[in-house]
Each structure stands twice: as C-alpha cells, then as structure tokens.
mmCIF file of C-alpha atoms in Angstrom:
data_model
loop_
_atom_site.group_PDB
_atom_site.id
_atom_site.type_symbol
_atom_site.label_atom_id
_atom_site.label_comp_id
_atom_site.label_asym_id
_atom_site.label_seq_id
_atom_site.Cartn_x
_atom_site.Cartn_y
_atom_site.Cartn_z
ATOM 1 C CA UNK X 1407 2.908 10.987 -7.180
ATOM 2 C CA UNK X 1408 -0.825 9.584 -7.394
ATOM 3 C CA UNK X 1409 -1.947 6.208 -8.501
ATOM 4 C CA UNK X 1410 -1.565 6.535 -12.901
ATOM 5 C CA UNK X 1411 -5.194 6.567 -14.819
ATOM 6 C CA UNK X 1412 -6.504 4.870 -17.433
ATOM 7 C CA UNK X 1413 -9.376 3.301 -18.808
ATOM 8 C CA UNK X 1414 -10.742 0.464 -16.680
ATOM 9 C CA UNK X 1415 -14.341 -1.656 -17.298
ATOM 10 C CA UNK X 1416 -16.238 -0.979 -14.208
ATOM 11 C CA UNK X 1417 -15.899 -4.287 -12.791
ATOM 12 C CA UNK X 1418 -12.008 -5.594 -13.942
ATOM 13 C CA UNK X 1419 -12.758 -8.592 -12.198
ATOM 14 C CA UNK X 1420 -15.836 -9.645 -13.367
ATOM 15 C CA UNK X 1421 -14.182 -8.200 -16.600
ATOM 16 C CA UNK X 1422 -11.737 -10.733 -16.457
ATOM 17 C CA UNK X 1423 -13.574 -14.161 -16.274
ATOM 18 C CA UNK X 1424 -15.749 -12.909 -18.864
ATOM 19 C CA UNK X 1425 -13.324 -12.573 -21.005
ATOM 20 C CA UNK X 1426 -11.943 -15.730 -20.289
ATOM 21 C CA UNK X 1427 -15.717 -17.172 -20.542
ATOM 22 C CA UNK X 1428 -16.438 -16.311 -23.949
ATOM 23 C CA UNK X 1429 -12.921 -15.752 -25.521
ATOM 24 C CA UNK X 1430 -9.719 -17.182 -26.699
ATOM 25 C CA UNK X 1431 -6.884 -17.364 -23.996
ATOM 26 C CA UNK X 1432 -4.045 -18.390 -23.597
ATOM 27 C CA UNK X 1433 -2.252 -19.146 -19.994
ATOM 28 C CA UNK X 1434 1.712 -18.974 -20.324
ATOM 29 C CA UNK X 1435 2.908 -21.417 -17.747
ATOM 30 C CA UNK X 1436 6.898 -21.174 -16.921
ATOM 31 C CA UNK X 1437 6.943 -24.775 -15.301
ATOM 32 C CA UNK X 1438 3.931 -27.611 -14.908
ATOM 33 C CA UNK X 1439 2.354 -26.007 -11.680
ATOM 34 C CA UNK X 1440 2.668 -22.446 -12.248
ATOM 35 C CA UNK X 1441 -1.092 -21.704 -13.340
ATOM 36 C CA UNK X 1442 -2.391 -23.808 -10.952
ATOM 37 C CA UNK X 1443 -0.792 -22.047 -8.024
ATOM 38 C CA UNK X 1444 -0.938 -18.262 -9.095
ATOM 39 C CA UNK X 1445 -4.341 -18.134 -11.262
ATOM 40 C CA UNK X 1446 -6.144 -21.639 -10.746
ATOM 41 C CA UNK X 1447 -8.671 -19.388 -8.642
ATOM 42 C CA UNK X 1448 -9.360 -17.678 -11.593
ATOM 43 C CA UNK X 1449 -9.772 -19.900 -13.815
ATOM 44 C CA UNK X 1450 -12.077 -21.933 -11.368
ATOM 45 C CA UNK X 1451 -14.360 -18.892 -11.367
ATOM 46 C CA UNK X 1452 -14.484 -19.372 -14.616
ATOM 47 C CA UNK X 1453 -15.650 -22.423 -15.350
ATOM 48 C CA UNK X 1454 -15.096 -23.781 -18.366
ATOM 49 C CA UNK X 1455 -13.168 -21.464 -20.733
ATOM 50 C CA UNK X 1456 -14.430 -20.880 -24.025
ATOM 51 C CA UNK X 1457 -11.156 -21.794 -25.310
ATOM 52 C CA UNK X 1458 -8.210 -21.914 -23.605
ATOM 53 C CA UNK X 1459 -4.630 -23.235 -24.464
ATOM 54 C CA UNK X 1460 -1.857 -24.057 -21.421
ATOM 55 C CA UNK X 1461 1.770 -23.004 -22.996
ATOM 56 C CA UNK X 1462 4.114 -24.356 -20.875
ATOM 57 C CA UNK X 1463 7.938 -23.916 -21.538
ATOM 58 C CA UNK X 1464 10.113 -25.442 -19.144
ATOM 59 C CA UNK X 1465 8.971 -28.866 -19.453
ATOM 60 C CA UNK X 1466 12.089 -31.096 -18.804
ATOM 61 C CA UNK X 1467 13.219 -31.473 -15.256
ATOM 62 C CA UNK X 1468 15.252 -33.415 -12.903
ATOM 63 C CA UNK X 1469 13.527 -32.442 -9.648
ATOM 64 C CA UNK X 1470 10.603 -33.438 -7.648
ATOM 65 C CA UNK X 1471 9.464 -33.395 -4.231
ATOM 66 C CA UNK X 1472 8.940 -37.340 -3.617
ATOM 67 C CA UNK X 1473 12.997 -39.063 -3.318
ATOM 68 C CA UNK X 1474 11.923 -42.015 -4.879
ATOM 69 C CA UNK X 1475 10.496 -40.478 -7.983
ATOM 70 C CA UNK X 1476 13.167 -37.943 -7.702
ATOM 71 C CA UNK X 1477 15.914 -40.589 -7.874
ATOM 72 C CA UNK X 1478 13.917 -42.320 -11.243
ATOM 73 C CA UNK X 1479 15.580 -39.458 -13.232
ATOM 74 C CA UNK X 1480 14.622 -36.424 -15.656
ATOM 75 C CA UNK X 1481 12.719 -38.625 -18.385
ATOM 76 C CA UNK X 1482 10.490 -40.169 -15.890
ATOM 77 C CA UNK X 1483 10.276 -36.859 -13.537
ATOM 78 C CA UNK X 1484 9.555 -35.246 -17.018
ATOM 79 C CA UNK X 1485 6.505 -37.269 -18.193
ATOM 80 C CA UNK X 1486 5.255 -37.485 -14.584
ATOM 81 C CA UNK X 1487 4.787 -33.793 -15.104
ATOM 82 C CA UNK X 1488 3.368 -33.781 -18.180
ATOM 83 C CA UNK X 1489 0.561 -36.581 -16.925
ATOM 84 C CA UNK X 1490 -0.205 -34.267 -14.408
ATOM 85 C CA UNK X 1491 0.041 -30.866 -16.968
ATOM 86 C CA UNK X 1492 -2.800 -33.269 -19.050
ATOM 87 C CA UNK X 1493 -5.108 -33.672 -15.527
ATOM 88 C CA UNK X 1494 -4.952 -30.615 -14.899
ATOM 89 C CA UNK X 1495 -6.341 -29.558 -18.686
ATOM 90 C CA UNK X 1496 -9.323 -31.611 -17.922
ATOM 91 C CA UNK X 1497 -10.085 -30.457 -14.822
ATOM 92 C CA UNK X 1498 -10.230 -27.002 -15.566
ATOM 93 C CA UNK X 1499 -11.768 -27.335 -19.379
ATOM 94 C CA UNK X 1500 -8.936 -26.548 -20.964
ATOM 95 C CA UNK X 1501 -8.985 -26.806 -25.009
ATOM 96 C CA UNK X 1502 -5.039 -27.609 -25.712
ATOM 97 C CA UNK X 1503 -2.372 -28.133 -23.938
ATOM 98 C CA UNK X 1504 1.418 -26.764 -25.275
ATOM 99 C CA UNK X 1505 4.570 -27.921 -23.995
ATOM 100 C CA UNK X 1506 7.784 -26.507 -25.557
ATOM 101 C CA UNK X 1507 10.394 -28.485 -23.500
ATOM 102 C CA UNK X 1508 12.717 -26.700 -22.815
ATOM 103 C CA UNK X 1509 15.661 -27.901 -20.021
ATOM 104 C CA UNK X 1510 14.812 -25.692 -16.802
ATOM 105 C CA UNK X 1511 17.155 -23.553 -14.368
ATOM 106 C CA UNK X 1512 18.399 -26.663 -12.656
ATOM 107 C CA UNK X 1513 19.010 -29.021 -15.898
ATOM 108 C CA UNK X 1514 20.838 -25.652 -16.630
ATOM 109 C CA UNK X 1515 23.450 -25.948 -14.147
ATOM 110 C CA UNK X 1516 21.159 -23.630 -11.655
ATOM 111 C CA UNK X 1517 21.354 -24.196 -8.130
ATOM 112 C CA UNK X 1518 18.402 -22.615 -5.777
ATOM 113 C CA UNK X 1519 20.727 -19.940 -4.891
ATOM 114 C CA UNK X 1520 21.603 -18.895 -8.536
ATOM 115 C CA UNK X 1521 18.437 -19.927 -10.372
ATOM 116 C CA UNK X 1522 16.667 -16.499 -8.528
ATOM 117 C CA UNK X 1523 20.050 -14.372 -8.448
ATOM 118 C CA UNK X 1524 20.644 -14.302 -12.274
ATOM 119 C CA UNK X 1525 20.322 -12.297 -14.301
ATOM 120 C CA UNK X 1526 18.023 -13.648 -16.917
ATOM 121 C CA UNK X 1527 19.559 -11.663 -20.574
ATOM 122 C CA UNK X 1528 22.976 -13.590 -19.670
ATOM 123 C CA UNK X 1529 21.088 -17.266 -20.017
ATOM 124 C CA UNK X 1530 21.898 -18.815 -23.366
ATOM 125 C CA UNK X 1531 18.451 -19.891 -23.938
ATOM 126 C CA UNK X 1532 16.951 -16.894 -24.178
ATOM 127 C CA UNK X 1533 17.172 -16.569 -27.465
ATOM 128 C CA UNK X 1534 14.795 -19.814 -28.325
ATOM 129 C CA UNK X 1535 12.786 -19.243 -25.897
ATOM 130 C CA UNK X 1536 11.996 -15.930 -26.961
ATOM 131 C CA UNK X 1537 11.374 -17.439 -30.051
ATOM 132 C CA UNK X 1538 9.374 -20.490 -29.461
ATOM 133 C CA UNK X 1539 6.872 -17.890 -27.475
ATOM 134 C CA UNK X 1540 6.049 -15.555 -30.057
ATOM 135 C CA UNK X 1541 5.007 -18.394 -32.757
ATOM 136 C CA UNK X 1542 3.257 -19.449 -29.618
ATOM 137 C CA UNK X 1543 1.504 -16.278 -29.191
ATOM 138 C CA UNK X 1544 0.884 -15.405 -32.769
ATOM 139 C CA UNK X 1545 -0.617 -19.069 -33.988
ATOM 140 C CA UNK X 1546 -2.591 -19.110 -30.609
ATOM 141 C CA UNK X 1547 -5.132 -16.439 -32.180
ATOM 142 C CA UNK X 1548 -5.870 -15.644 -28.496
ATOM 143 C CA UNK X 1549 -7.201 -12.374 -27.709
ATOM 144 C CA UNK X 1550 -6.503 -12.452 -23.768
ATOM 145 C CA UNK X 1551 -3.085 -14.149 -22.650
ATOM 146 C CA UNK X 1552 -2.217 -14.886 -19.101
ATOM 147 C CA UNK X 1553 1.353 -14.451 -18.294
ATOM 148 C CA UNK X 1554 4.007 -14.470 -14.949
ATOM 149 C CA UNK X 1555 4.691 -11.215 -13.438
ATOM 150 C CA UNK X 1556 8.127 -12.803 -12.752
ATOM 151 C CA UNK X 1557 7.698 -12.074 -8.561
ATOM 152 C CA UNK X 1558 10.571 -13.951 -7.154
ATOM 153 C CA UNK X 1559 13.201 -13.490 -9.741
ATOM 154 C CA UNK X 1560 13.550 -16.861 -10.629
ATOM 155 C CA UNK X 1561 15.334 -17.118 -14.041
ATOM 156 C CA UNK X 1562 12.825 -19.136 -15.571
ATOM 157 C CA UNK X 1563 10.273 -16.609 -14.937
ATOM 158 C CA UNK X 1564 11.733 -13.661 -16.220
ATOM 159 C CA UNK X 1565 12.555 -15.662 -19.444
ATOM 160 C CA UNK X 1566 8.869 -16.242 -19.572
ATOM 161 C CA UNK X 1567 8.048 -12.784 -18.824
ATOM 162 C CA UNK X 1568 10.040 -11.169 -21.278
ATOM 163 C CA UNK X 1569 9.517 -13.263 -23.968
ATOM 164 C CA UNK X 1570 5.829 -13.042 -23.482
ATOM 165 C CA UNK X 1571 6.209 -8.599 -23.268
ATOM 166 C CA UNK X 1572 8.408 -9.292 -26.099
ATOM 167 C CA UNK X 1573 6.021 -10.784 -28.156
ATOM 168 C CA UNK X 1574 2.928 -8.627 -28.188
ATOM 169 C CA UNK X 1575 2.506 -5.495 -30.610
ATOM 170 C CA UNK X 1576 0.377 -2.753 -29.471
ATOM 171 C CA UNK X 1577 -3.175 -3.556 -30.924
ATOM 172 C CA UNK X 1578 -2.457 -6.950 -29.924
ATOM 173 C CA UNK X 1579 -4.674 -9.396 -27.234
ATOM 174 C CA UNK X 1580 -5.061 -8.532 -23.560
ATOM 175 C CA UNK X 1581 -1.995 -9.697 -21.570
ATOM 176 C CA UNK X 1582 -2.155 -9.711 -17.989
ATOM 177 C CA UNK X 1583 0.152 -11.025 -15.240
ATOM 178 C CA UNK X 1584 -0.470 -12.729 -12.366
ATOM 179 C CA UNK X 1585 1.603 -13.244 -9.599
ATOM 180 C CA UNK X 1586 3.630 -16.212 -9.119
ATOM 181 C CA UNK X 1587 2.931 -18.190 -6.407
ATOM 182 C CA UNK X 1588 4.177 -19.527 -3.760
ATOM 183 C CA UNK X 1589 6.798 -17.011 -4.468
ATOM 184 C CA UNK X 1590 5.150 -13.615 -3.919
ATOM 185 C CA UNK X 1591 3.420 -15.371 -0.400
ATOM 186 C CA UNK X 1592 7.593 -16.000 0.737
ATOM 187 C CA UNK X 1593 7.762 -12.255 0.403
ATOM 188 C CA UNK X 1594 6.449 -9.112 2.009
ATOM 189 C CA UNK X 1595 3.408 -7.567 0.382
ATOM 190 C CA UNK X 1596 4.980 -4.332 -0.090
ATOM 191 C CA UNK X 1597 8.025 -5.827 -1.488
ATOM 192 C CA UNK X 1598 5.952 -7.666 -4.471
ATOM 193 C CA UNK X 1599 4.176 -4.364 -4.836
ATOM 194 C CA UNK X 1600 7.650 -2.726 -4.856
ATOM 195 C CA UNK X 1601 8.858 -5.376 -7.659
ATOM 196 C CA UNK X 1602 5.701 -5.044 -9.907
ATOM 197 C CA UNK X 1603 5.286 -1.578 -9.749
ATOM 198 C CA UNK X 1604 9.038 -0.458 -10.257
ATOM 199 C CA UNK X 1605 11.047 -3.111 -11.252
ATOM 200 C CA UNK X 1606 8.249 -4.586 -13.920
ATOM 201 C CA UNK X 1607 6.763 -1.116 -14.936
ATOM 202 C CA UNK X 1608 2.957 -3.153 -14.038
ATOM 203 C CA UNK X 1609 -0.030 -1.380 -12.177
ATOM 204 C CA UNK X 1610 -2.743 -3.154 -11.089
ATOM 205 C CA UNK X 1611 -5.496 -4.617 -13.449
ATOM 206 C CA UNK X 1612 -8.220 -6.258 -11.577
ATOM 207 C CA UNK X 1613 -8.754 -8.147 -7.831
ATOM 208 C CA UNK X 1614 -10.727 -11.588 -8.406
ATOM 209 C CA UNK X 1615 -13.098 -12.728 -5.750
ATOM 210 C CA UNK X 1616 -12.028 -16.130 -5.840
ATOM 211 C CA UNK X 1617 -13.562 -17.031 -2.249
ATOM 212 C CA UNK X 1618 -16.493 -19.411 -3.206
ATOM 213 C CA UNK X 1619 -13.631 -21.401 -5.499
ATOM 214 C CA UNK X 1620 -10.502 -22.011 -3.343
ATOM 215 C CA UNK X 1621 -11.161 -25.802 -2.632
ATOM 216 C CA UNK X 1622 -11.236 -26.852 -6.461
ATOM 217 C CA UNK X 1623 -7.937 -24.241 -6.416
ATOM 218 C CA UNK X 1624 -6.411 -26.185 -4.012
ATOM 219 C CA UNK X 1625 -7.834 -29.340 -6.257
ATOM 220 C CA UNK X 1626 -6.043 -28.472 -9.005
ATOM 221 C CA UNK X 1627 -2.321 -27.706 -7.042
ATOM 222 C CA UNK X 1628 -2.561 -31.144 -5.845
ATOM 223 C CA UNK X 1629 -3.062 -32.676 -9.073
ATOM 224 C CA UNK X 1630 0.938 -31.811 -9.340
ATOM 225 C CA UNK X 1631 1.791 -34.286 -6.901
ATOM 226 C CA UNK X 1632 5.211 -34.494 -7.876
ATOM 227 C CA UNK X 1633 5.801 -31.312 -6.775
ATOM 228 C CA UNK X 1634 3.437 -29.892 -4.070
ATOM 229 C CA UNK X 1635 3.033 -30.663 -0.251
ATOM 230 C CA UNK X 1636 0.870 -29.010 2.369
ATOM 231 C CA UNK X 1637 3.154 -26.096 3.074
ATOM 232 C CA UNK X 1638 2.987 -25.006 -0.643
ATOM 233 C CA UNK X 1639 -0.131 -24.902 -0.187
ATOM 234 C CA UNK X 1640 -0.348 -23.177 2.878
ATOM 235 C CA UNK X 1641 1.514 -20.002 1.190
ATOM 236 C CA UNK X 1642 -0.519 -19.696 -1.131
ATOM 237 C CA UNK X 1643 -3.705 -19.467 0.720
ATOM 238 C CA UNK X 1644 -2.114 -17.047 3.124
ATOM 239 C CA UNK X 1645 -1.267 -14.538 0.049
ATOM 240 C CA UNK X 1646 -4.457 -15.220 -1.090
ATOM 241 C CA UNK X 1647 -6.156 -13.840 2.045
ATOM 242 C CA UNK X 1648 -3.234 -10.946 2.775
ATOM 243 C CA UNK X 1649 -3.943 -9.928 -0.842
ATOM 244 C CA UNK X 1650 -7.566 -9.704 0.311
ATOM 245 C CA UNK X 1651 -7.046 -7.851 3.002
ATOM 246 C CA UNK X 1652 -5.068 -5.002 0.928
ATOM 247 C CA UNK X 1653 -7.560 -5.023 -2.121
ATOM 248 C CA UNK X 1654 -10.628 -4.347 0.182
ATOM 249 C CA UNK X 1655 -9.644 -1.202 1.160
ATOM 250 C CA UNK X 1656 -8.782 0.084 -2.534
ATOM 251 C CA UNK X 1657 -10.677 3.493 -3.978
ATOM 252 C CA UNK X 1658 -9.868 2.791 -8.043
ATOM 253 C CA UNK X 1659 -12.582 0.398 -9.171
ATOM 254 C CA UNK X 1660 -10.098 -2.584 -9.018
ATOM 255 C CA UNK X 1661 -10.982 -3.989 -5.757
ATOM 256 C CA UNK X 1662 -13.423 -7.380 -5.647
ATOM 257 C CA UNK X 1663 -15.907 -5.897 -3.572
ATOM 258 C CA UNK X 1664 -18.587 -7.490 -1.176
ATOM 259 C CA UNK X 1665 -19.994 -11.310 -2.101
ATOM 260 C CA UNK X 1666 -23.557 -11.905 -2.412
ATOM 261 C CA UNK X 1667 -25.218 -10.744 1.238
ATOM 262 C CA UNK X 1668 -22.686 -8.269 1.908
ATOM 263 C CA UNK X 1669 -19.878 -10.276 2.930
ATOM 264 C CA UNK X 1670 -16.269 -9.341 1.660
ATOM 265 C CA UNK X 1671 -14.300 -12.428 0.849
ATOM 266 C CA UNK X 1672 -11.602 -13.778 2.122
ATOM 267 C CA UNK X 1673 -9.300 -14.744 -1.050
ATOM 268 C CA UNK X 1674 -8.386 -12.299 -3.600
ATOM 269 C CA UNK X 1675 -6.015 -13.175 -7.013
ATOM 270 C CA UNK X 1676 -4.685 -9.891 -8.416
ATOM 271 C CA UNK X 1677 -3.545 -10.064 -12.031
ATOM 272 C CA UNK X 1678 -1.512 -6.745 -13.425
ATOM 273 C CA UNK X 1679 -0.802 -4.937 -16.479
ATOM 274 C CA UNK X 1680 1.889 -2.633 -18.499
ATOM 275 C CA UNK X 1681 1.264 0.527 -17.275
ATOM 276 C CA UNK X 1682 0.095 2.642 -19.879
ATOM 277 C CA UNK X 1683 3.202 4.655 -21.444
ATOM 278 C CA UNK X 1684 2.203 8.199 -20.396
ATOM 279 C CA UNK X 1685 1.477 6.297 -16.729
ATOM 280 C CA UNK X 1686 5.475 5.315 -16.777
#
C-alpha cells in the first residue's frame, strides 16, 4: 500500500515552530529530560515560545547518574531534578512549568529489564495518571501539545502516551509526537519506523531543520546533569543526523529541505501524528 494522504501546510516544519511561535503549547514530558533530548531542537528553533507550559509527570525518582548524588536518596535526587526542570524553563522561554509527581518505573518496583517489557494497562497507576493528564490538557487552553511517541517501550512512556491520546477529543489542539530520545537512536531506523507506524497507528507530520540550533540543544541536555553524560549525548546527535539522512530523500512535502545557500542540513527532529482514520 502507498504512503496515506491528508492535508498537510506546505511547509510542516516551518508549520510547526510557528505554531509554537505565536501559540499556546504545551510539551508533555514523561521524566525531567525528556523534552530536552527528543524536541529541545525544536524548541530552540523556536525561540521563545509565545506561551508554553512543561507538564512533567514522573517527577519522583531514586536514580541518577552521579553515585554520590545517587546514594543522597529520592527526596534529594527528586528536587535536584526539579532545579534542573526550572533551568531548563528559563533557558528555553518557557511560561510554566507542571510537575505532577508521580513515583516512576523504578520507585515502582521496575527494574531496567521490566520497566521497557511491561505492559503498560497492567500498571496500577494508570488510572491517575490518566487522570491528572487530561485536567492537565483541558486547563492548559493549549492549542498545540507536544507529546512522546512512546519509542522504546518504556512503561513510563506509554503511560504518557496514552493518557495524552486519551485525553484529546476530535476538534481539539494539535498533538504531535516526537520521538523519544536516546531511545529511538539505541534502535534501528526502520524498527522506530516499524513501531510508529504499526504499533502506534502515527504517520509522519513534519521534519525540523534543526541544524543551525544543535549546540544550545545540546545546552539544554546538559542542564540535566544528574542524569546525562557524553554518550547520551552522542545518541542523540547520531539519530539526529541518520534521521536527516532518511528525511532528505522524502517526496510528500514533509522533508526539511535545503538551508539558506543550498545546503541540506545535517540534523533533522521528526515529530508524528494519528493517522487520519480513513489512513488506518
């Protein structure tokens, strides 16, 4: 079968930061980190949103990548986090910043194995966190909202992206996904197409040049201290540029096309959509 249709502005990407420009937004963040790894491009391109909000759910933790701050326990590891959640909001212009603390997959009795094995409708807290994200979505008044595409499978994630599909009517703002990083750079590209296209029902929304902005990306990772080190790092870069290298080549509109004198560039964010129902 050929690629579904639909309606598409000309330029998705451009379409995209405009929106974010001028409108209401509102960037659903499963853990402190999230946006900054698997959008922060974006939003760099952006500027200075008109007004955005940061929702970020699972708030309480007990890890972290330092052993010294890791062995100072979950209420200091926890407001470590959200100091660096609040640096983050400044750096990037951010309006508000959300946090609905929630216990995540490891304060949960996760271990790495399990916490991207399970299934998420069997965790207990899906209930509230469901919840908790609708009022979030419907007092927000945000016409564009920014969500995980759940790559990876990590339980947290698909909470946070099925509470977030969950939660928005038809008629209702934007929502778009983006990937989550580093996780979609630890797999094959075909595999996270695989995942989004099949096992998410998404297609494709827009490619974002994000070339001329990937040092203040990288910027705003390492304003999460706590939790990112140069390899993280490295991943994500390397997505960045594979996803590139696929979106170049693309016929529908979607790709991000040549930078100013020709050039194409080098690092490429790809947020998705729900495919239309008669594209399913």
């Amino acid at each position: 079968m050929g690629e579904p249709t639909w309606d598409l502005p000309e330029e998705p990407g451009r379409a995209v930061t405009e929106r974010l420009r001028q409108g209401r937004t509102l960037l659903v963040s499963p853990h402190p980190d999230d946006v900054a790894y698997s959008c922060g491009g974006l939003l760099a391109a952006v500027g200075r949103p008109a007004h955005a909000t940061l929702l970020t759910v699972f708030t309480r933790s007990a890890w972290a990548l330092p052993k010294r701050l890791r062995r100072a326990g979950t209420r200091v590891i926890s407001d470590r986090r959200r100091e660096e959640e609040l640096r983050y909001c400044r750096l990037r212009g951010l309006a508000d910043y959300r946090p609905l603390g929630f216990d995540d997959a490891g304060l949960r009795g996760y271990d790495e194995e399990t916490e991207v094995s399970s299934p998420a409708e069997a965790d207990g807290v899906r209930g509230a966190v469901e919840a908790a994200v609708a009022d979030a979505v419907r007092t927000s008044g945000a016409d564009t909202v920014l969500a995980p595409a759940a790559v990876g499978g990590h339980v947290d994630h698909l909470l946070v992206h099925g509470a977030v599909r969950g939660a928005v009517a038809d008629g209702g703002p934007l929502v778009l996904f983006y990937e989550d990083l580093p996780y979609a750079g630890q797999h094959d590209l075909a595999d996270v197409e695989r995942t989004l296209r099949h096992e998410r029902g998404l297609v494709p929304f827009a490619d974002v040049d994000i070339s001329g902005v990937v040092e203040q990306k990288v910027r705003g990772m390492y304003v999460y201290g706590s939790q990112t080190d140069d390899e993280c790092v490295r991943e994500t870069l390397r997505h960045a540029r594979r996803r590139f290298a696929g979106a170049r080549s693309r016929s529908d509109g979607t790709g991000p096309g040549p930078t100013a004198g020709g050039r194409a560039a080098p690092h490429t964010e790809r947020v998705w959509m729900a495919a239309p129902a008669r594209a399913r």
